[in-house]
mmCIF file of C-alpha atoms and ligand atoms in Angstrom:
data_model
loop_
_atom_site.group_PDB
_atom_site.id
_atom_site.type_symbol
_atom_site.label_atom_id
_atom_site.label_comp_id
_atom_site.label_asym_id
_atom_site.label_seq_id
_atom_site.Cartn_x
_atom_site.Cartn_y
_atom_site.Cartn_z
ATOM 1 C CA UNK P 1 -5.887 14.895 10.871
ATOM 2 C CA UNK P 2 -4.002 12.987 13.527
ATOM 3 C CA UNK P 3 -1.647 14.954 15.680
ATOM 4 C CA UNK P 4 -0.078 14.820 19.098
ATOM 5 C CA UNK P 5 1.108 17.597 21.302
ATOM 6 C CA UNK P 6 3.062 15.272 23.582
ATOM 7 C CA UNK P 7 6.487 16.050 22.208
ATOM 8 C CA UNK P 8 8.191 14.658 25.287
ATOM 9 C CA UNK P 9 7.367 11.041 24.466
ATOM 10 C CA UNK P 10 10.453 9.504 22.914
ATOM 11 C CA UNK P 11 10.515 6.371 20.754
ATOM 12 C CA UNK P 12 13.629 4.317 20.015
ATOM 13 C CA UNK P 13 14.559 3.703 16.393
ATOM 14 C CA UNK P 14 17.539 1.923 14.912
ATOM 15 C CA UNK P 15 19.707 4.960 14.353
ATOM 16 C CA UNK P 16 18.336 7.751 16.539
ATOM 17 C CA UNK P 17 15.604 8.604 18.985
ATOM 18 C CA UNK P 18 12.431 9.835 17.334
ATOM 19 C CA UNK P 19 9.952 11.902 19.291
ATOM 20 C CA UNK P 20 6.204 12.117 18.711
ATOM 21 C CA UNK P 21 6.962 15.677 17.589
ATOM 22 C CA UNK P 22 9.237 14.235 14.886
ATOM 23 C CA UNK P 23 6.382 12.031 13.664
ATOM 24 C CA UNK P 24 3.969 14.991 13.708
ATOM 25 C CA UNK P 25 6.359 16.851 11.447
ATOM 26 C CA UNK P 26 6.919 13.832 9.200
ATOM 27 C CA UNK P 27 3.165 13.361 8.853
ATOM 28 C CA UNK P 28 2.608 16.971 7.821
ATOM 29 C CA UNK P 29 5.631 16.922 5.485
ATOM 30 C CA UNK P 30 4.340 13.704 3.857
ATOM 31 C CA UNK P 31 0.809 15.021 3.312
ATOM 32 C CA UNK P 32 2.151 18.190 1.675
ATOM 33 C CA UNK P 33 4.620 16.190 -0.422
ATOM 34 C CA UNK P 34 2.151 13.696 -1.917
ATOM 35 C CA UNK P 35 -0.296 16.498 -2.739
ATOM 36 C CA UNK P 36 2.412 18.492 -4.493
ATOM 37 C CA UNK P 37 3.922 15.576 -6.404
ATOM 38 C CA UNK P 38 0.486 14.085 -7.156
ATOM 39 C CA UNK P 39 -0.119 17.049 -9.487
ATOM 40 C CA UNK P 40 2.517 15.516 -11.792
ATOM 41 C CA UNK P 41 0.419 12.339 -12.096
ATOM 42 C CA UNK P 42 -2.738 14.346 -12.843
ATOM 43 C CA UNK P 43 -0.937 16.284 -15.593
ATOM 44 C CA UNK P 44 0.503 13.091 -17.097
ATOM 45 C CA UNK P 45 -2.916 11.366 -16.911
ATOM 46 C CA UNK P 46 -4.298 13.865 -19.429
ATOM 47 C CA UNK P 47 -2.209 12.278 -22.196
ATOM 48 C CA UNK P 48 -4.486 9.510 -23.499
ATOM 49 C CA UNK P 49 -1.872 7.300 -25.154
ATOM 50 C CA UNK P 50 0.878 6.601 -22.618
ATOM 51 C CA UNK P 51 4.205 4.991 -23.362
ATOM 52 C CA UNK P 52 5.216 2.149 -21.102
ATOM 53 C CA UNK P 53 7.836 -0.538 -20.707
ATOM 54 C CA UNK P 54 7.477 -3.921 -19.036
ATOM 55 C CA UNK P 55 9.281 -5.202 -15.934
ATOM 56 C CA UNK P 56 8.787 -8.672 -14.400
ATOM 57 C CA UNK P 57 6.149 -9.771 -16.932
ATOM 58 C CA UNK P 58 4.338 -8.643 -20.072
ATOM 59 C CA UNK P 59 1.631 -7.081 -17.872
ATOM 60 C CA UNK P 60 3.883 -5.442 -15.249
ATOM 61 C CA UNK P 61 4.182 -1.876 -16.558
ATOM 62 C CA UNK P 62 6.401 1.087 -15.810
ATOM 63 C CA UNK P 63 6.091 4.568 -17.343
ATOM 64 C CA UNK P 64 8.324 7.604 -17.411
ATOM 65 C CA UNK P 65 5.927 9.132 -14.859
ATOM 66 C CA UNK P 66 6.604 6.304 -12.344
ATOM 67 C CA UNK P 67 10.334 7.047 -12.447
ATOM 68 C CA UNK P 68 9.926 10.838 -12.374
ATOM 69 C CA UNK P 69 7.438 10.825 -9.497
ATOM 70 C CA UNK P 70 9.607 8.421 -7.477
ATOM 71 C CA UNK P 71 12.629 10.687 -7.992
ATOM 72 C CA UNK P 72 10.659 13.786 -6.905
ATOM 73 C CA UNK P 73 9.494 11.987 -3.760
ATOM 74 C CA UNK P 74 12.888 10.461 -2.938
ATOM 75 C CA UNK P 75 14.809 13.705 -3.534
ATOM 76 C CA UNK P 76 12.455 15.709 -1.305
ATOM 77 C CA UNK P 77 12.653 13.094 1.488
ATOM 78 C CA UNK P 78 16.448 12.762 1.232
ATOM 79 C CA UNK P 79 16.835 16.549 1.431
ATOM 80 C CA UNK P 80 14.622 16.856 4.509
ATOM 81 C CA UNK P 81 15.715 13.622 6.268
ATOM 82 C CA UNK P 82 19.217 12.845 5.011
ATOM 83 C CA UNK P 83 19.857 10.098 7.604
ATOM 84 C CA UNK P 84 16.717 8.103 6.758
ATOM 85 C CA UNK P 85 16.722 5.025 4.516
ATOM 86 C CA UNK P 86 14.728 4.997 1.263
ATOM 87 C CA UNK P 87 13.104 1.998 -0.453
ATOM 88 C CA UNK P 88 11.392 2.722 -3.768
ATOM 89 C CA UNK P 89 9.644 0.488 -6.281
ATOM 90 C CA UNK P 90 11.460 1.762 -9.347
ATOM 91 C CA UNK P 91 14.845 2.012 -7.592
ATOM 92 C CA UNK P 92 14.436 -1.629 -6.514
ATOM 93 C CA UNK P 93 13.728 -2.650 -10.096
ATOM 94 C CA UNK P 94 16.991 -0.957 -11.066
ATOM 95 C CA UNK P 95 18.727 -3.360 -8.686
ATOM 96 C CA UNK P 96 19.047 -1.090 -5.620
ATOM 97 C CA UNK P 97 17.932 -3.749 -3.122
ATOM 98 C CA UNK P 98 17.423 -2.361 0.349
ATOM 99 C CA UNK P 99 16.928 -4.432 3.495
ATOM 100 C CA UNK P 100 14.268 -3.393 5.986
ATOM 101 C CA UNK P 101 16.181 -2.561 9.188
ATOM 102 C CA UNK P 102 15.214 -0.800 12.423
ATOM 103 C CA UNK P 103 16.326 2.537 10.964
ATOM 104 C CA UNK P 104 13.658 5.073 9.945
ATOM 105 C CA UNK P 105 12.796 3.856 6.431
ATOM 106 C CA UNK P 106 10.594 5.466 3.803
ATOM 107 C CA UNK P 107 8.848 2.986 1.504
ATOM 108 C CA UNK P 108 7.666 4.566 -1.733
ATOM 109 C CA UNK P 109 5.415 3.420 -4.564
ATOM 110 C CA UNK P 110 5.176 6.378 -6.956
ATOM 111 C CA UNK P 111 2.162 4.966 -8.837
ATOM 112 C CA UNK P 112 0.405 1.976 -7.338
ATOM 113 C CA UNK P 113 -1.863 0.872 -10.146
ATOM 114 C CA UNK P 114 0.396 1.647 -13.095
ATOM 115 C CA UNK P 115 -1.786 -0.494 -15.379
ATOM 116 C CA UNK P 116 -4.753 1.722 -14.448
ATOM 117 C CA UNK P 117 -2.670 4.848 -15.040
ATOM 118 C CA UNK P 118 -1.700 3.619 -18.524
ATOM 119 C CA UNK P 119 -5.365 3.020 -19.349
ATOM 120 C CA UNK P 120 -6.622 6.266 -17.720
ATOM 121 C CA UNK P 121 -8.710 4.183 -15.292
ATOM 122 C CA UNK P 122 -8.797 6.675 -12.400
ATOM 123 C CA UNK P 123 -7.594 4.359 -9.609
ATOM 124 C CA UNK P 124 -3.892 4.948 -9.116
ATOM 125 C CA UNK P 125 -2.179 6.268 -6.034
ATOM 126 C CA UNK P 126 1.067 7.353 -4.493
ATOM 127 C CA UNK P 127 1.768 5.059 -1.554
ATOM 128 C CA UNK P 128 4.211 6.534 0.966
ATOM 129 C CA UNK P 129 5.049 5.105 4.360
ATOM 130 C CA UNK P 130 7.567 5.659 7.111
ATOM 131 C CA UNK P 131 8.554 2.549 9.068
ATOM 132 C CA UNK P 132 10.858 2.559 12.096
ATOM 133 C CA UNK P 133 11.877 -0.456 14.184
ATOM 134 C CA UNK P 134 10.091 -2.524 11.504
ATOM 135 C CA UNK P 135 6.819 -0.871 12.508
ATOM 136 C CA UNK P 136 4.649 1.382 10.337
ATOM 137 C CA UNK P 137 4.525 4.875 11.851
ATOM 138 C CA UNK P 138 3.060 6.993 9.036
ATOM 139 C CA UNK P 139 1.105 5.828 5.983
ATOM 140 C CA UNK P 140 -0.370 7.805 3.122
ATOM 141 C CA UNK P 141 -2.199 6.649 0.005
ATOM 142 C CA UNK P 142 -3.071 9.522 -2.336
ATOM 143 C CA UNK P 143 -5.217 9.124 -5.454
ATOM 144 C CA UNK P 144 -4.485 12.467 -7.134
ATOM 145 C CA UNK P 145 -6.970 12.167 -10.000
ATOM 146 C CA UNK P 146 -9.821 11.896 -7.491
ATOM 147 C CA UNK P 147 -8.097 14.030 -4.857
ATOM 148 C CA UNK P 148 -8.503 11.362 -2.176
ATOM 149 C CA UNK P 149 -5.868 11.324 0.540
ATOM 150 C CA UNK P 150 -5.994 8.362 2.925
ATOM 151 C CA UNK P 151 -3.687 8.839 5.884
ATOM 152 C CA UNK P 152 -2.792 7.287 9.200
ATOM 153 C CA UNK P 153 -0.349 7.647 12.038
ATOM 154 C CA UNK P 154 0.304 4.799 14.422
ATOM 155 C CA UNK P 155 -2.066 5.288 17.340
ATOM 156 C CA UNK P 156 -3.710 8.307 15.709
ATOM 157 C CA UNK P 157 -6.532 6.816 13.633
ATOM 158 C CA UNK P 158 -7.125 6.744 9.887
ATOM 159 C CA UNK P 159 -8.536 9.517 7.724
ATOM 160 C CA UNK P 160 -9.871 10.262 4.252
ATOM 161 C CA UNK P 161 -9.239 13.896 3.355
ATOM 162 C CA UNK P 162 -9.054 14.665 7.057
ATOM 163 C CA UNK P 163 -12.280 12.897 8.095
ATOM 164 C CA UNK P 164 -12.006 9.760 10.271
ATOM 165 C CA UNK P 165 -12.668 6.427 8.531
ATOM 166 C CA UNK P 166 -13.581 3.044 10.018
ATOM 167 C CA UNK P 167 -13.833 -0.518 8.765
ATOM 168 C CA UNK P 168 -17.246 -2.166 8.357
ATOM 169 C CA UNK P 169 -18.785 -4.250 11.112
ATOM 170 C CA UNK P 170 -19.188 -7.366 8.931
ATOM 171 C CA UNK P 171 -18.144 -10.503 10.797
ATOM 172 C CA UNK P 172 -19.754 -13.208 8.643
ATOM 173 C CA UNK P 173 -17.971 -14.302 5.479
ATOM 174 C CA UNK P 174 -21.348 -15.046 3.878
ATOM 175 C CA UNK P 175 -22.149 -11.301 4.147
ATOM 176 C CA UNK P 176 -18.778 -10.029 2.928
ATOM 177 C CA UNK P 177 -17.735 -8.008 -0.118
ATOM 178 C CA UNK P 178 -14.178 -9.169 -0.745
ATOM 179 C CA UNK P 179 -11.408 -7.463 -2.732
ATOM 180 C CA UNK P 180 -8.670 -9.370 -4.498
ATOM 181 C CA UNK P 181 -6.261 -8.786 -7.394
ATOM 182 C CA UNK P 182 -5.020 -11.126 -10.097
ATOM 183 C CA UNK P 183 -1.709 -9.226 -9.979
ATOM 184 C CA UNK P 184 0.960 -8.565 -12.556
ATOM 185 C CA UNK P 185 2.357 -12.083 -12.992
ATOM 186 C CA UNK P 186 1.421 -14.727 -15.544
ATOM 187 C CA UNK P 187 3.275 -17.469 -13.705
ATOM 188 C CA UNK P 188 1.064 -20.601 -13.984
ATOM 189 C CA UNK P 189 1.421 -21.541 -10.286
ATOM 190 C CA UNK P 190 0.430 -18.043 -9.223
ATOM 191 C CA UNK P 191 -2.566 -18.033 -11.583
ATOM 192 C CA UNK P 192 -3.658 -21.460 -10.287
ATOM 193 C CA UNK P 193 -3.598 -20.001 -6.769
ATOM 194 C CA UNK P 194 -5.679 -16.993 -7.872
ATOM 195 C CA UNK P 195 -8.214 -19.224 -9.651
ATOM 196 C CA UNK P 196 -8.451 -21.694 -6.786
ATOM 197 C CA UNK P 197 -9.087 -18.957 -4.225
ATOM 198 C CA UNK P 198 -11.688 -17.343 -6.455
ATOM 199 C CA UNK P 199 -13.499 -20.672 -6.841
ATOM 200 C CA UNK P 200 -13.323 -21.438 -3.106
ATOM 201 C CA UNK P 201 -14.600 -18.073 -1.927
ATOM 202 C CA UNK P 202 -17.026 -17.014 -4.624
ATOM 203 C CA UNK P 203 -19.934 -19.294 -3.589
ATOM 204 C CA UNK P 204 -19.510 -18.242 0.062
ATOM 205 C CA UNK P 205 -19.449 -14.424 -0.103
ATOM 206 C CA UNK P 206 -21.629 -11.591 -1.382
ATOM 207 C CA UNK P 207 -19.169 -10.776 -4.155
ATOM 208 C CA UNK P 208 -15.680 -9.825 -5.335
ATOM 209 C CA UNK P 209 -14.301 -6.390 -6.288
ATOM 210 C CA UNK P 210 -10.903 -5.215 -7.641
ATOM 211 C CA UNK P 211 -9.669 -1.652 -8.046
ATOM 212 C CA UNK P 212 -6.365 -2.561 -9.738
ATOM 213 C CA UNK P 213 -4.350 -0.901 -6.985
ATOM 214 C CA UNK P 214 -3.411 -2.868 -3.891
ATOM 215 C CA UNK P 215 -3.035 0.321 -1.873
ATOM 216 C CA UNK P 216 -6.501 1.570 -2.837
ATOM 217 C CA UNK P 217 -8.022 -1.884 -2.202
ATOM 218 C CA UNK P 218 -6.692 -1.722 1.343
ATOM 219 C CA UNK P 219 -8.049 1.800 1.764
ATOM 220 C CA UNK P 220 -11.473 0.578 0.602
ATOM 221 C CA UNK P 221 -11.415 -1.969 3.436
ATOM 222 C CA UNK P 222 -10.286 0.808 5.793
ATOM 223 C CA UNK P 223 -13.214 3.042 4.842
ATOM 224 C CA UNK P 224 -15.724 0.182 5.118
ATOM 225 C CA UNK P 225 -16.619 0.016 1.417
ATOM 226 C CA UNK P 226 -15.361 -3.583 1.304
ATOM 227 C CA UNK P 227 -14.969 -6.080 4.128
ATOM 228 C CA UNK P 228 -11.731 -7.861 3.242
ATOM 229 C CA UNK P 229 -8.869 -7.965 0.748
ATOM 230 C CA UNK P 230 -6.200 -10.538 -0.026
ATOM 231 C CA UNK P 231 -3.461 -10.800 -2.601
ATOM 232 C CA UNK P 232 -0.374 -12.846 -3.456
ATOM 233 C CA UNK P 233 2.644 -11.430 -5.312
ATOM 234 C CA UNK P 234 2.726 -7.919 -3.870
ATOM 235 C CA UNK P 235 5.843 -6.073 -2.798
ATOM 236 C CA UNK P 236 6.589 -4.087 0.336
ATOM 237 C CA UNK P 237 5.885 -0.738 -1.390
ATOM 238 C CA UNK P 238 2.354 -1.874 -2.358
ATOM 239 C CA UNK P 239 1.449 -2.648 1.278
ATOM 240 C CA UNK P 240 3.620 -0.458 3.550
ATOM 241 C CA UNK P 241 1.115 2.418 3.891
ATOM 242 C CA UNK P 242 -2.142 0.500 3.389
ATOM 243 C CA UNK P 243 -1.594 -1.923 6.268
ATOM 244 C CA UNK P 244 -1.270 0.958 8.734
ATOM 245 C CA UNK P 245 -4.369 2.667 7.328
ATOM 246 C CA UNK P 246 -6.407 -0.547 7.713
ATOM 247 C CA UNK P 247 -5.188 -1.115 11.273
ATOM 248 C CA UNK P 248 -5.769 2.496 12.298
ATOM 249 C CA UNK P 249 -9.293 2.282 10.844
ATOM 250 C CA UNK P 250 -9.903 -0.599 13.270
ATOM 251 C CA UNK P 251 -9.219 -3.431 10.850
ATOM 252 C CA UNK P 252 -7.153 -6.597 11.084
ATOM 253 C CA UNK P 253 -4.064 -7.364 8.986
ATOM 254 C CA UNK P 254 -2.356 -10.759 8.849
ATOM 255 C CA UNK P 255 -0.585 -13.177 6.568
ATOM 256 C CA UNK P 256 -2.879 -15.097 4.195
ATOM 257 C CA UNK P 257 -2.235 -18.185 6.357
ATOM 258 C CA UNK P 258 -3.554 -16.330 9.383
ATOM 259 C CA UNK P 259 -0.037 -15.924 10.838
ATOM 260 C CA UNK P 260 1.454 -12.523 11.708
ATOM 261 C CA UNK P 261 1.787 -10.109 8.793
ATOM 262 C CA UNK P 262 5.264 -9.902 7.276
ATOM 263 C CA UNK P 263 5.937 -6.898 5.023
ATOM 264 C CA UNK P 264 8.483 -8.812 2.934
ATOM 265 C CA UNK P 265 6.375 -11.957 2.429
ATOM 266 C CA UNK P 266 4.697 -10.833 -0.826
ATOM 267 C CA UNK P 267 1.166 -11.534 0.492
ATOM 268 C CA UNK P 268 -1.462 -10.047 2.755
ATOM 269 C CA UNK P 269 -4.942 -10.572 4.167
ATOM 270 C CA UNK P 270 -6.792 -7.499 5.467
ATOM 271 C CA UNK P 271 -10.222 -7.733 7.027
ATOM 272 C CA UNK P 272 -12.676 -5.652 8.996
ATOM 273 C CA UNK P 273 -11.943 -7.864 12.005
ATOM 274 C CA UNK P 274 -10.120 -11.025 13.081
ATOM 275 C CA UNK P 275 -13.351 -13.089 12.961
ATOM 276 C CA UNK P 276 -13.641 -12.483 9.224
ATOM 277 C CA UNK P 277 -9.924 -13.117 8.600
ATOM 278 C CA UNK P 278 -10.081 -16.390 10.492
ATOM 279 C CA UNK P 279 -12.938 -17.630 8.294
ATOM 280 C CA UNK P 280 -11.005 -16.725 5.135
ATOM 281 C CA UNK P 281 -7.453 -17.904 5.778
ATOM 282 C CA UNK P 282 -8.230 -21.662 6.031
ATOM 283 C CA UNK P 283 -9.973 -21.466 2.654
ATOM 284 C CA UNK P 284 -7.052 -19.879 0.788
ATOM 285 C CA UNK P 285 -4.578 -21.885 -1.303
ATOM 286 C CA UNK P 286 -1.041 -20.514 -1.125
ATOM 287 C CA UNK P 287 1.809 -20.072 -3.580
ATOM 288 C CA UNK P 288 5.492 -19.794 -2.711
ATOM 289 C CA UNK P 289 7.034 -16.546 -3.921
ATOM 290 C CA UNK P 290 10.580 -15.260 -3.400
ATOM 291 C CA UNK P 291 10.660 -12.811 -0.483
ATOM 292 C CA UNK P 292 11.331 -9.127 -1.082
HETATM 293 C C1 LIP E 1 0.478 -3.382 -8.565
HETATM 294 C C2 LIP E 1 -0.816 -3.161 -7.841
HETATM 295 C C3 LIP E 1 -1.827 -4.184 -8.305
HETATM 296 C C4 LIP E 1 -1.371 -5.476 -7.768
HETATM 297 C C5 LIP E 1 0.004 -5.827 -8.191
HETATM 298 C C6 LIP E 1 0.991 -4.691 -8.064
HETATM 299 P P1 LIP E 1 2.108 -1.386 -9.347
HETATM 300 O O1 LIP E 1 1.382 -2.344 -8.250
HETATM 301 O O2 LIP E 1 -1.318 -1.951 -7.988
HETATM 302 O O3 LIP E 1 -3.081 -3.965 -7.767
HETATM 303 O O4 LIP E 1 -2.255 -6.476 -8.169
HETATM 304 O O5 LIP E 1 0.407 -6.913 -7.386
HETATM 305 O O6 LIP E 1 1.377 -4.564 -6.772
HETATM 306 O O7 LIP E 1 3.038 -2.288 -10.089
HETATM 307 O O8 LIP E 1 1.063 -0.812 -10.210
HETATM 308 O O9 LIP E 1 2.815 -0.407 -8.502
#
């Protein structure tokens, strides 16, 4: 796992100075927390028929487990770091909108891949990230049913269950395995964008894959199992940890237009390298979505 003994290095954040030692502690705390709370998801997964409600669309699901896991994560973080800001998927849905500021901010998705969780398709993950000064410092994506913990610290590399991971070396789009998601919206403009991008890319790549979890798709790029991933319609909590894991695995993260990545923009393009991203972005059709 990443660590640093240089506890004298001090980094400015919005509300207080954070040392590398602080981030070491946060990293360890976060790894322990997702492992502990992930057991709740495993236990709930054993129930075959799961109750769910819908949120933004008829295929955007939330379960009692999403809310309970988010509360367990948020309560533990608030107890340990009472002056840090919290942004959570389910809290946001309840109307607790939280701006991203320079302050140390935890961004929490209790179950990324809720549709998978409802269907017992074993690709769901807790996504937990700490951002400070609008920069990702710590990112964890934990698939508890498969006991896979992807983790990264800024400048410290990316890991799967403690072993270093790296993106693939694929630079040619014609050789690429590309991940994408249809997403949880049935908005016609969004679906036209998804269909158009599929049609544009499909004849030019090796193939498409989808895991049904944005966070796990990004981790698959980070570990070199896929070469790129793009999606429209995401939220900050889907991407906050995964983008750091991709970058720390040596990958490239940008906006789907090729511009700088913006966590609140609802879209992302991750690739094994900038060469691959620059072949993809001109081919993608875009859709305007309200910012987070
Ligand atoms: C969902 C992702 C899914 C993606 C959706 C959404 P949720 O997150 O897992 O892969 O296509 O845009 O972000 O709602 O399950 O946390």
